[in-house]
Amino acid sequence: MLSYEIALQEALSSVVSSPQVESMLLKDSLGRVLASDIYSPMNVPPFSQSAMDGYAFKAADLSSYQSLTVTGQSLAGHPFIGEVKQGQCIRIMTGAVLPAGCDSVIMQEQVETDGEEVRFQATVSQGQCVRACGHEYEQGELVLEKGCVISPRHIALLASLGCKSIDVFTPLTVAIFSTGDELVELGQPIEQGQIYDSNRYSLIAQLAKLNYLVKDYGIIADCPKKIEAAFTRANNEADVVITSGGVSVGDADYTKEVLEKLGNIEFWRIAVKPGKPLAFGYLSDSVFLGLPGNPVSAMVTFDKVAKPVLQKLAGEVSSTSLLQTAIVSSPLKKKAGRLEFQRGFASTNDSGELSVISTGSQGSGMVGSMCAANCYIVLPQEQGNVEAGEAVLIELFAANLA
Ligand code: AMP
Ligand code: MG
């Protein structure tokens, strides 16, 4: 069995990314992948401006004057036009143009005024409270790199640069279906021995979060002919085909057999828990990922194996996972041999330390363990049981502004 790291590396180095490029309005681009580097079309800020409400002045004047005289004002959008002479200052508001001749701003809370006279109540340094022209980005400077997934943060930056539209990659088309004679569609009654198909819902939701186009093929019975027909159709219609179930070694597990017939398998078992059976390979015109049937396994292997592969195919620069050290507050059961992504709930304790507790039973069919969690507890392949009080690595689920 391949280790998780080697399997992922093999999959990532074998897939080739060649997405198309399209232009898109910035306002519609949330979650899309930037297809070209962005260089700043202008200086940011475009002019030197005040960072405070107060008074703009020339720092050198203070050595000769006890107080300065206000001779004009500069408001945001209404610059002061004129000359600021020695001994003079200008009333200025946040975001307003720093008048020619001034190099600093004092906030209004730090002065006393008497009519037009302004007396400084604090020591000042040249350049204070000023956002200098080009201080954040100079015109022509690289601002964002191709492959960046557009988040609200990037939209804020691109809007500040005046980018009304941007080049993005065309999203991947992903075909998805579930396999299993026991599976029933939501809305239908279930009979003895049947269960609802939850994997398709969970995987489609994960795909939607990544902004891919989903082709939902529904539930396919455990029948090689039907699976073959579905594979063939999906191969023609999608860049990537994802299935769940039927990839193990049971009597009704046909996924691997059909994949071998129509395409090729790169690997089909990896040393990870949940999720040992996991087929990765190719159909003639698409990448294939056969995820395990157990709902937690399907969800976790999607996140930890399928997602990075899809991200590479989509032209994304995938973010590396951020692992943090936390102290476990309850013992964890673990056998050496597979890398485990156990489900945990992390919080900071009274002394500010990060601690984590298991969500309880870790059965790979128990989706509740995912819902109660806010992180994975990542336990290395050769790790055994963990005692309470020991340090482990955790990976928090995605953050708000990611
Ligand atoms: P399999 O990988 O097909 O052997 O399935 C492993 C376990 O996952 C069995 O208990 C299946 O009933 C269950 N399972 C398979 N597919 C799904 C699905 N789409 N939704 C919920 N459970 C599933
Ligand atoms: Mg099955």
Short mmCIF file of C-alpha atoms and ligand atoms in Angstrom, two decimals:
data_model
loop_
_atom_site.label_atom_id
_atom_site.label_comp_id
_atom_site.label_asym_id
_atom_site.label_seq_id
_atom_site.Cartn_x
_atom_site.Cartn_y
_atom_site.Cartn_z
CA MET A 1 0.00 0.00 0.00
CA LEU A 2 1.29 3.45 -0.91
CA SER A 3 1.73 6.00 1.83
CA TYR A 4 -0.57 9.01 1.62
CA GLU A 5 2.28 11.37 0.77
CA ILE A 6 3.62 9.20 -2.05
CA ALA A 7 0.17 8.48 -3.49
CA LEU A 8 -0.67 12.18 -3.52
CA GLN A 9 2.66 13.09 -5.05
CA GLU A 10 2.19 10.43 -7.76
CA ALA A 11 -1.30 11.63 -8.56
CA LEU A 12 -0.26 15.28 -8.64
CA SER A 13 2.73 14.68 -10.85
CA SER A 14 0.78 12.55 -13.30
CA VAL A 15 -2.14 14.92 -13.98
CA VAL A 16 -1.67 17.65 -16.58
CA SER A 17 -3.48 20.94 -16.23
CA SER A 18 -4.65 22.68 -19.40
CA PRO A 19 -7.73 24.75 -18.57
CA GLN A 20 -9.14 27.29 -21.02
CA VAL A 21 -9.04 31.00 -20.24
CA GLU A 22 -12.04 33.33 -20.23
CA SER A 23 -12.53 36.96 -19.28
CA MET A 24 -14.99 37.67 -16.48
CA LEU A 25 -16.36 40.64 -14.57
CA LEU A 26 -14.63 41.01 -11.22
CA LYS A 27 -17.99 41.13 -9.45
CA ASP A 28 -18.80 37.62 -10.74
CA SER A 29 -15.38 36.11 -10.15
CA LEU A 30 -15.64 34.88 -6.55
CA GLY A 31 -14.08 31.42 -6.27
CA ARG A 32 -12.66 31.44 -9.81
CA VAL A 33 -8.99 30.87 -10.59
CA LEU A 34 -6.90 33.75 -11.85
CA ALA A 35 -5.46 32.85 -15.27
CA SER A 36 -2.78 35.54 -15.54
CA ASP A 37 -0.49 37.45 -13.20
CA ILE A 38 -1.83 40.85 -12.20
CA TYR A 39 0.53 43.83 -12.20
CA SER A 40 -0.60 47.03 -10.59
CA PRO A 41 -1.80 49.47 -13.27
CA MET A 42 -1.10 52.38 -10.91
CA ASN A 43 0.53 53.47 -7.70
CA VAL A 44 -1.37 52.45 -4.56
CA PRO A 45 -2.30 54.74 -3.01
CA PRO A 46 -2.40 56.81 -6.21
CA PHE A 47 -1.51 60.04 -4.32
CA SER A 48 -0.03 60.84 -0.92
CA GLN A 49 -2.90 61.19 1.50
CA SER A 50 -3.76 61.65 5.13
CA ALA A 51 -4.32 58.61 7.33
CA MET A 52 -6.14 60.71 9.98
CA ASP A 53 -8.51 63.60 10.48
CA GLY A 54 -6.24 66.47 11.59
CA TYR A 55 -3.83 69.03 10.19
CA ALA A 56 -1.28 68.72 7.40
CA PHE A 57 2.00 70.55 7.88
CA LYS A 58 5.68 70.60 7.01
CA ALA A 59 7.66 68.98 9.84
CA ALA A 60 10.63 71.35 9.43
CA ASP A 61 8.39 74.38 10.23
CA LEU A 62 7.94 73.28 13.82
CA SER A 63 11.52 74.21 14.72
CA SER A 64 10.69 77.91 14.08
CA TYR A 65 6.99 78.21 15.02
CA GLN A 66 5.14 77.74 18.34
CA SER A 67 1.89 77.21 16.51
CA LEU A 68 0.74 76.99 12.91
CA THR A 69 -2.05 78.91 11.18
CA VAL A 70 -4.80 77.08 9.32
CA THR A 71 -5.13 78.57 5.83
CA GLY A 72 -7.26 76.04 3.99
CA GLN A 73 -8.75 72.58 3.94
CA SER A 74 -8.28 69.32 2.06
CA LEU A 75 -11.26 66.97 2.14
CA ALA A 76 -11.51 63.48 0.61
CA GLY A 77 -12.34 64.09 -3.04
CA HIS A 78 -11.72 67.88 -2.68
CA PRO A 79 -7.98 68.57 -2.60
CA PHE A 80 -6.56 71.87 -1.34
CA ILE A 81 -5.39 73.91 -4.31
CA GLY A 82 -2.78 76.47 -3.48
CA GLU A 83 0.47 76.99 -1.69
CA VAL A 84 1.17 76.18 1.92
CA LYS A 85 3.68 78.71 3.20
CA GLN A 86 6.00 78.53 6.19
CA GLY A 87 4.10 78.62 9.47
CA GLN A 88 0.89 77.46 7.87
CA CYS A 89 -1.07 74.22 8.04
CA ILE A 90 -4.14 72.80 6.32
CA ARG A 91 -7.19 71.20 7.90
CA ILE A 92 -7.23 67.69 6.41
CA MET A 93 -9.50 64.64 6.56
CA THR A 94 -8.68 60.93 6.20
CA GLY A 95 -8.08 59.98 2.57
CA ALA A 96 -7.67 63.60 1.40
CA VAL A 97 -4.72 64.63 -0.77
CA LEU A 98 -1.69 65.78 1.21
CA PRO A 99 -1.22 69.39 -0.01
CA ALA A 100 1.98 70.27 -1.86
CA GLY A 101 4.51 71.59 0.63
CA CYS A 102 3.25 69.41 3.50
CA ASP A 103 4.92 66.14 4.53
CA SER A 104 3.15 65.15 7.76
CA VAL A 105 -0.24 65.10 9.47
CA ILE A 106 -1.08 65.46 13.15
CA MET A 107 -4.33 63.93 14.36
CA GLN A 108 -6.84 66.42 15.70
CA GLU A 109 -6.85 64.80 19.15
CA GLN A 110 -3.22 65.90 19.55
CA VAL A 111 -3.66 69.65 19.02
CA GLU A 112 -5.30 72.61 20.74
CA THR A 113 -6.97 75.15 18.51
CA ASP A 114 -7.60 78.82 19.11
CA GLY A 115 -9.39 80.35 16.14
CA GLU A 116 -7.05 79.71 13.22
CA GLU A 117 -4.10 78.87 15.47
CA VAL A 118 -3.14 75.22 16.00
CA ARG A 119 -0.84 74.33 18.89
CA PHE A 120 0.73 70.86 18.90
CA GLN A 121 0.34 68.87 22.11
CA ALA A 122 2.51 65.94 21.03
CA THR A 123 5.95 65.44 19.55
CA VAL A 124 5.85 64.63 15.87
CA SER A 125 8.02 62.92 13.32
CA GLN A 126 8.29 63.76 9.65
CA GLY A 127 5.95 61.68 7.46
CA GLN A 128 3.64 60.66 10.29
CA CYS A 129 -0.01 59.86 9.55
CA VAL A 130 0.67 59.96 5.81
CA ARG A 131 -0.01 57.16 3.34
CA ALA A 132 2.63 57.91 0.74
CA CYS A 133 1.91 57.58 -2.98
CA GLY A 134 2.90 54.04 -4.15
CA HIS A 135 3.62 53.00 -0.59
CA GLU A 136 1.68 49.73 -0.90
CA TYR A 137 2.21 48.96 -4.61
CA GLU A 138 4.17 50.80 -7.24
CA GLN A 139 2.79 50.95 -10.75
CA GLY A 140 3.91 47.78 -12.59
CA GLU A 141 4.53 45.77 -9.42
CA LEU A 142 3.31 42.14 -9.27
CA VAL A 143 0.17 42.08 -7.14
CA LEU A 144 -1.42 38.64 -7.59
CA GLU A 145 -0.13 35.49 -9.24
CA LYS A 146 -1.83 33.24 -11.75
CA GLY A 147 -3.48 30.30 -9.98
CA CYS A 148 -4.80 32.39 -7.11
CA VAL A 149 -8.37 31.47 -6.14
CA ILE A 150 -10.35 34.68 -5.98
CA SER A 151 -11.66 35.29 -2.45
CA PRO A 152 -13.37 38.40 -1.07
CA ARG A 153 -9.86 39.60 -0.09
CA HIS A 154 -8.65 39.45 -3.68
CA ILE A 155 -11.81 41.10 -4.96
CA ALA A 156 -11.13 43.99 -2.56
CA LEU A 157 -7.60 44.38 -3.86
CA LEU A 158 -8.47 44.07 -7.55
CA ALA A 159 -11.32 46.56 -7.20
CA SER A 160 -8.93 49.03 -5.55
CA LEU A 161 -6.75 48.70 -8.66
CA GLY A 162 -9.71 49.44 -10.93
CA CYS A 163 -9.78 45.95 -12.52
CA LYS A 164 -13.34 45.70 -13.84
CA SER A 165 -12.73 42.30 -15.42
CA ILE A 166 -10.05 39.65 -15.08
CA ASP A 167 -8.85 36.52 -16.89
CA VAL A 168 -9.89 33.30 -15.17
CA PHE A 169 -9.69 29.62 -16.04
CA THR A 170 -12.80 27.83 -17.25
CA PRO A 171 -13.96 25.66 -14.34
CA LEU A 172 -13.51 21.92 -14.45
CA THR A 173 -16.48 19.76 -15.30
CA VAL A 174 -16.79 16.90 -12.84
CA ALA A 175 -19.12 13.96 -13.33
CA ILE A 176 -20.24 12.21 -10.20
CA PHE A 177 -22.18 9.12 -9.34
CA SER A 178 -22.73 6.72 -6.50
CA THR A 179 -22.59 2.95 -6.89
CA GLY A 180 -24.50 0.47 -4.80
CA ASP A 181 -27.65 -1.70 -5.05
CA GLU A 182 -28.56 -0.63 -1.50
CA LEU A 183 -28.72 3.10 -2.30
CA VAL A 184 -31.94 5.05 -2.48
CA GLU A 185 -32.52 8.61 -3.70
CA LEU A 186 -33.77 11.16 -1.18
CA GLY A 187 -37.53 11.51 -1.24
CA GLN A 188 -38.06 7.77 -1.80
CA PRO A 189 -39.09 5.36 0.97
CA ILE A 190 -36.40 2.94 2.11
CA GLU A 191 -36.97 -0.75 2.44
CA GLN A 192 -35.19 -3.28 4.58
CA GLY A 193 -31.49 -3.35 3.66
CA GLN A 194 -31.49 -0.01 1.90
CA ILE A 195 -29.88 3.32 2.84
CA TYR A 196 -30.05 6.83 1.48
CA ASP A 197 -27.34 7.91 -0.92
CA SER A 198 -25.59 10.58 1.11
CA ASN A 199 -22.19 10.56 -0.61
CA ARG A 200 -23.43 12.19 -3.79
CA TYR A 201 -24.86 15.04 -1.76
CA SER A 202 -21.75 15.50 0.32
CA LEU A 203 -19.41 15.30 -2.67
CA ILE A 204 -21.52 17.62 -4.82
CA ALA A 205 -21.48 20.11 -1.94
CA GLN A 206 -17.70 19.84 -1.68
CA LEU A 207 -17.40 20.34 -5.45
CA ALA A 208 -19.73 23.33 -5.34
CA LYS A 209 -17.54 24.95 -2.68
CA LEU A 210 -14.64 24.59 -5.08
CA ASN A 211 -16.68 26.14 -7.90
CA TYR A 212 -16.54 23.26 -10.33
CA LEU A 213 -19.34 22.39 -12.73
CA VAL A 214 -21.05 19.21 -11.58
CA LYS A 215 -22.72 16.63 -13.77
CA ASP A 216 -24.83 14.48 -11.50
CA TYR A 217 -25.32 10.96 -12.87
CA GLY A 218 -27.28 9.71 -9.88
CA ILE A 219 -27.07 6.21 -8.48
CA ILE A 220 -25.68 3.34 -10.56
CA ALA A 221 -26.44 -0.25 -9.57
CA ASP A 222 -23.70 -2.77 -8.77
CA CYS A 223 -23.71 -4.09 -12.32
CA PRO A 224 -20.56 -4.02 -14.46
CA LYS A 225 -22.51 -3.24 -17.66
CA LYS A 226 -24.30 -0.28 -16.09
CA ILE A 227 -21.09 1.01 -14.48
CA GLU A 228 -19.32 0.70 -17.84
CA ALA A 229 -22.07 2.65 -19.59
CA ALA A 230 -21.92 5.38 -16.94
CA PHE A 231 -18.12 5.58 -17.16
CA THR A 232 -18.29 5.87 -20.94
CA ARG A 233 -20.85 8.65 -20.86
CA ALA A 234 -19.09 10.52 -18.06
CA ASN A 235 -15.76 10.22 -19.85
CA ASN A 236 -17.26 11.99 -22.86
CA GLU A 237 -18.88 14.76 -20.86
CA ALA A 238 -16.46 15.63 -18.07
CA ASP A 239 -12.82 16.41 -17.29
CA VAL A 240 -12.92 14.33 -14.13
CA VAL A 241 -15.10 11.39 -13.13
CA ILE A 242 -15.68 10.77 -9.43
CA THR A 243 -17.52 7.79 -8.01
CA SER A 244 -18.07 6.50 -4.52
CA GLY A 245 -18.47 2.91 -3.42
CA GLY A 246 -17.63 -0.35 -5.11
CA VAL A 247 -13.90 0.22 -5.07
CA SER A 248 -13.04 -2.30 -2.38
CA VAL A 249 -12.57 -6.07 -2.66
CA GLY A 250 -16.17 -7.16 -2.01
CA ASP A 251 -18.12 -9.42 -4.35
CA ALA A 252 -20.09 -6.48 -5.77
CA ASP A 253 -17.17 -4.08 -6.16
CA TYR A 254 -16.84 -3.54 -9.90
CA THR A 255 -15.36 -0.06 -10.15
CA LYS A 256 -11.78 -1.25 -10.40
CA GLU A 257 -12.59 -3.96 -12.94
CA VAL A 258 -14.40 -1.50 -15.23
CA LEU A 259 -11.67 1.11 -14.87
CA GLU A 260 -9.08 -1.51 -15.84
CA LYS A 261 -11.14 -2.36 -18.92
CA LEU A 262 -11.79 1.20 -20.12
CA GLY A 263 -8.70 3.00 -18.92
CA ASN A 264 -5.91 2.42 -16.46
CA ILE A 265 -5.40 2.40 -12.71
CA GLU A 266 -2.44 4.22 -11.18
CA PHE A 267 -3.22 3.08 -7.65
CA TRP A 268 -6.24 1.79 -5.79
CA ARG A 269 -5.22 1.47 -2.16
CA ILE A 270 -3.49 3.95 0.08
CA ALA A 271 -2.38 3.75 3.69
CA VAL A 272 -4.82 6.31 5.04
CA LYS A 273 -7.70 6.06 7.47
CA PRO A 274 -10.51 6.65 6.81
CA GLY A 275 -10.29 5.59 3.20
CA LYS A 276 -7.98 2.68 2.36
CA PRO A 277 -9.65 1.72 -0.94
CA LEU A 278 -9.26 4.65 -3.31
CA ALA A 279 -8.80 4.27 -7.04
CA PHE A 280 -6.93 6.87 -9.03
CA GLY A 281 -6.46 6.47 -12.75
CA TYR A 282 -7.54 7.55 -16.20
CA LEU A 283 -10.33 6.94 -18.65
CA SER A 284 -9.49 7.80 -22.26
CA ASP A 285 -10.39 11.49 -21.90
CA SER A 286 -10.70 12.09 -18.21
CA VAL A 287 -9.11 11.67 -14.84
CA PHE A 288 -10.82 9.09 -12.62
CA LEU A 289 -11.15 9.05 -8.85
CA GLY A 290 -13.02 6.16 -7.22
CA LEU A 291 -13.67 7.08 -3.61
CA PRO A 292 -14.65 4.61 -0.90
CA GLY A 293 -18.31 4.10 -0.08
CA ASN A 294 -18.25 4.79 3.64
CA PRO A 295 -19.51 8.36 4.00
CA VAL A 296 -16.70 9.70 6.22
CA SER A 297 -14.10 7.97 4.05
CA ALA A 298 -15.62 9.46 0.91
CA MET A 299 -15.65 12.93 2.41
CA VAL A 300 -12.14 12.81 3.86
CA THR A 301 -10.50 11.21 0.82
CA PHE A 302 -12.21 13.78 -1.36
CA ASP A 303 -10.74 16.53 0.80
CA LYS A 304 -7.26 15.08 1.20
CA VAL A 305 -6.71 13.35 -2.18
CA ALA A 306 -9.29 14.34 -4.78
CA LYS A 307 -9.28 18.05 -3.95
CA PRO A 308 -5.56 18.66 -4.52
CA VAL A 309 -5.78 16.74 -7.82
CA LEU A 310 -8.80 18.77 -8.95
CA GLN A 311 -7.09 21.99 -7.88
CA LYS A 312 -4.06 21.19 -9.98
CA LEU A 313 -6.26 20.34 -12.99
CA ALA A 314 -8.17 23.59 -12.50
CA GLY A 315 -4.94 25.61 -12.63
CA GLU A 316 -5.05 26.52 -8.96
CA VAL A 317 -2.02 26.98 -6.81
CA SER A 318 -3.22 24.77 -3.97
CA SER A 319 -2.68 26.04 -0.50
CA THR A 320 -0.50 23.91 1.73
CA SER A 321 -2.32 22.62 4.79
CA LEU A 322 -1.47 24.43 7.98
CA LEU A 323 -0.76 22.01 10.79
CA GLN A 324 -0.76 23.21 14.37
CA THR A 325 0.34 21.55 17.57
CA ALA A 326 -2.39 20.88 20.12
CA ILE A 327 -2.58 18.98 23.38
CA VAL A 328 -5.07 16.10 23.36
CA SER A 329 -7.44 16.16 26.28
CA SER A 330 -8.61 12.56 25.84
CA PRO A 331 -6.69 9.43 24.80
CA LEU A 332 -6.80 8.50 21.09
CA LYS A 333 -6.89 4.95 19.76
CA LYS A 334 -4.60 4.39 16.79
CA LYS A 335 -2.88 1.38 15.25
CA ALA A 336 0.42 1.84 13.45
CA GLY A 337 0.25 1.34 9.66
CA ARG A 338 -1.94 4.08 8.22
CA LEU A 339 -1.95 7.86 8.35
CA GLU A 340 -5.15 8.85 10.15
CA PHE A 341 -7.32 11.91 9.86
CA GLN A 342 -9.33 11.57 13.06
CA ARG A 343 -12.07 14.04 13.76
CA GLY A 344 -11.46 16.47 16.61
CA PHE A 345 -12.75 19.61 18.20
CA ALA A 346 -10.05 22.17 18.92
CA SER A 347 -10.26 25.10 21.29
CA THR A 348 -7.95 27.25 23.34
CA ASN A 349 -7.85 26.46 27.05
CA ASP A 350 -7.69 28.99 29.91
CA SER A 351 -3.93 29.35 29.60
CA GLY A 352 -4.25 30.12 25.89
CA GLU A 353 -2.94 26.72 24.73
CA LEU A 354 -4.51 24.97 21.79
CA SER A 355 -6.15 21.73 22.91
CA VAL A 356 -8.13 19.14 21.01
CA ILE A 357 -10.62 16.46 21.95
CA SER A 358 -11.74 13.54 19.81
CA THR A 359 -15.34 13.72 18.59
CA GLY A 360 -15.75 10.16 19.88
CA SER A 361 -16.29 7.01 17.83
CA GLN A 362 -14.37 7.27 14.61
CA GLY A 363 -16.32 4.76 12.52
CA SER A 364 -15.90 5.62 8.84
CA GLY A 365 -19.66 5.47 8.36
CA MET A 366 -20.44 7.96 11.13
CA VAL A 367 -20.94 11.32 9.47
CA GLY A 368 -21.88 12.86 12.82
CA SER A 369 -18.19 12.67 13.74
CA MET A 370 -17.49 15.13 10.90
CA CYS A 371 -20.30 17.47 11.96
CA ALA A 372 -19.11 17.60 15.56
CA ALA A 373 -15.55 18.37 14.44
CA ASN A 374 -13.77 21.58 13.56
CA CYS A 375 -10.45 19.95 12.69
CA TYR A 376 -8.64 16.80 11.70
CA ILE A 377 -6.29 15.25 14.21
CA VAL A 378 -3.51 14.17 11.87
CA LEU A 379 -1.76 11.07 13.21
CA PRO A 380 1.32 9.85 11.31
CA GLN A 381 1.37 6.41 9.72
CA GLU A 382 3.58 4.76 12.33
CA GLN A 383 1.97 6.44 15.34
CA GLY A 384 0.27 4.20 17.92
CA ASN A 385 -2.18 5.13 20.70
CA VAL A 386 -1.96 8.67 22.06
CA GLU A 387 -2.32 9.45 25.78
CA ALA A 388 -4.18 12.45 27.14
CA GLY A 389 -1.76 15.37 27.58
CA GLU A 390 0.42 14.43 24.59
CA ALA A 391 0.95 16.85 21.70
CA VAL A 392 -0.54 16.05 18.29
CA LEU A 393 -0.87 17.87 14.99
CA ILE A 394 -4.24 19.22 13.98
CA GLU A 395 -5.54 20.82 10.80
CA LEU A 396 -8.43 23.24 11.30
CA PHE A 397 -11.24 23.13 8.75
CA ALA A 398 -11.25 26.10 6.33
CA ALA A 399 -11.32 29.63 7.69
CA ASN A 400 -13.95 32.30 6.93
CA LEU A 401 -12.12 34.45 4.45
CA ALA A 402 -10.22 31.63 2.69
P1 AMP B 1 -18.62 -0.03 -0.62
O1 AMP B 1 -17.39 0.82 -0.73
O2 AMP B 1 -19.46 0.01 -1.85
O3 AMP B 1 -18.26 -1.40 -0.20
O4 AMP B 1 -19.48 0.60 0.54
C1 AMP B 1 -18.99 0.70 1.86
C2 AMP B 1 -20.08 1.17 2.79
O5 AMP B 1 -20.47 2.46 2.43
C3 AMP B 1 -21.34 0.32 2.75
O6 AMP B 1 -21.88 0.28 4.05
C4 AMP B 1 -22.24 1.10 1.81
O7 AMP B 1 -23.61 0.84 2.03
C5 AMP B 1 -21.88 2.52 2.17
N1 AMP B 1 -22.11 3.42 1.04
C6 AMP B 1 -21.70 3.21 -0.23
N2 AMP B 1 -22.08 4.20 -1.02
C7 AMP B 1 -22.77 5.07 -0.24
C8 AMP B 1 -23.43 6.29 -0.50
N3 AMP B 1 -23.45 6.81 -1.72
N4 AMP B 1 -24.03 6.92 0.53
C9 AMP B 1 -24.01 6.38 1.77
N5 AMP B 1 -23.40 5.23 2.07
C10 AMP B 1 -22.79 4.57 1.09
MG MG B 2 -21.01 -0.96 -2.64
#
